[in-house]
Amino acid sequence: MGSVLRRRVAAAARRVPPGGRPGRFTLIELLVVIAIIAILAAMLLPALSKAREKARTISCLNNQKQSSLGLLMYCDDNRERYPQGDAVAWGDGGWPSGLHGGYVDRIWRYVNSQAVFLCPTDETRNNLTHGNGEGHTFGSDYLEGTYPDQPFSYAYNYDLYSRTNSALKYPSQTCLVAESSERPYVYRVIVSANAFLDPDHVRMAGGCRHSNGQNIGFLDGHAMWVRREQLRPIYTY
């Protein structure tokens, strides 16, 4: 009898840790832990999401900076003249044997990176494909993919074509490259009567991917994030 009792006491001692509590969570304890985890996740996930978008915005800003510098170097090497960047320059009606590639192929030697032309927040990247779907023939020798499905996120201010730096009065306020959708260029036709970027136009609105704003590269080489309602005062030439 004594040996049986001793065995039972020993078995019970093995099941109970030194603190005297059973080594298992009760259902209520598990539910409390789950609730705490859920609360912490609800608090942290929005902050993590904002942090990720901030990182994407910075990456996009660097893209605009590199593109702007590439265009300025092209300009320096070509008697202060900026490249052509309209539909014809992208290959409209002449792809693939005629002129194509827009400003991208002109500045590739200075940039040499496909990632520079892709905004990490842009899910459509349709600046070429949308136009091709409407009958244009936009293409590049250097962008990702193959014609007619080449992803592209940005737009060049082609009103600068044939202009010289010395003739431009407001370089720090003049758009060189912008974010947009549906077309790889910006120009006077899609801006307001005062020749400023039009935040209400579908192409410019589609480019406001970062907290209701977009990154713009300027003629003096700097790039910055601009809130959508602040687009209008920016010169396009």
XYZ file of N, CA and C in Angstrom, residues 157 159-160 163 170 173-175 186-199 204 231-237:
90
model
N 8.557 65.254 -69.678
C 7.977 66.501 -70.168
C 8.552 66.815 -71.552
N 7.713 68.797 -73.798
C 7.744 70.191 -74.246
C 9.158 70.778 -74.151
N 10.048 70.069 -73.471
C 11.426 70.536 -73.372
C 12.223 70.241 -74.638
N 14.434 72.704 -76.702
C 14.734 73.881 -75.888
C 16.114 73.733 -75.255
N 12.890 78.946 -65.117
C 12.589 78.466 -63.764
C 12.977 76.993 -63.608
N 11.625 74.900 -60.715
C 10.175 74.755 -60.661
C 9.601 74.072 -61.896
N 10.472 73.654 -62.797
C 10.024 73.073 -64.058
C 10.115 71.560 -64.029
N 9.022 70.895 -64.333
C 8.964 69.435 -64.344
C 9.828 68.869 -65.468
N 4.241 63.950 -70.518
C 3.338 65.039 -70.157
C 3.640 66.194 -71.097
N 2.632 67.007 -71.367
C 2.790 68.130 -72.293
C 1.616 69.078 -72.134
N 1.626 70.179 -72.845
C 0.668 71.243 -72.616
C -0.782 70.814 -72.811
N -1.024 69.896 -73.709
C -2.401 69.493 -74.003
C -3.103 68.941 -72.761
N -2.380 68.298 -71.864
C -3.035 67.698 -70.701
C -2.815 68.528 -69.435
N -2.461 69.789 -69.600
C -2.309 70.646 -68.432
C -3.250 71.824 -68.548
N -3.338 72.600 -67.491
C -4.285 73.704 -67.451
C -3.862 74.830 -68.389
N -4.703 75.833 -68.493
C -4.451 76.947 -69.413
C -3.161 77.681 -69.083
N -2.712 77.592 -67.837
C -1.487 78.268 -67.438
C -0.244 77.398 -67.624
N -0.427 76.277 -68.319
C 0.682 75.369 -68.625
C 1.280 74.727 -67.382
N 0.442 74.456 -66.388
C 0.889 73.752 -65.199
C 0.343 72.323 -65.232
N 0.936 71.454 -64.441
C 0.428 70.084 -64.358
C -0.986 70.095 -63.795
N -1.868 69.351 -64.422
C -3.277 69.351 -64.045
C -3.579 68.161 -63.140
N -3.805 68.380 -61.846
C -4.040 67.260 -60.928
C -5.362 66.552 -61.170
N -2.469 62.340 -64.686
C -1.740 62.863 -63.538
C -2.314 62.325 -62.231
N 0.271 70.290 -57.559
C 0.836 70.046 -58.881
C 0.666 71.252 -59.811
N -0.460 71.916 -59.719
C -0.788 72.950 -60.696
C 0.253 74.077 -60.810
N 0.885 74.505 -59.714
C 1.870 75.590 -59.858
C 3.204 75.166 -60.456
N 3.359 73.891 -60.862
C 4.638 73.428 -61.389
C 4.682 73.646 -62.905
N 5.705 74.299 -63.371
C 5.830 74.580 -64.794
C 6.120 73.304 -65.596
N 5.576 73.265 -66.812
C 5.949 72.198 -67.723
C 6.922 72.687 -68.795
N 7.149 73.972 -68.881
C 8.204 74.514 -69.739
C 8.522 75.930 -69.318
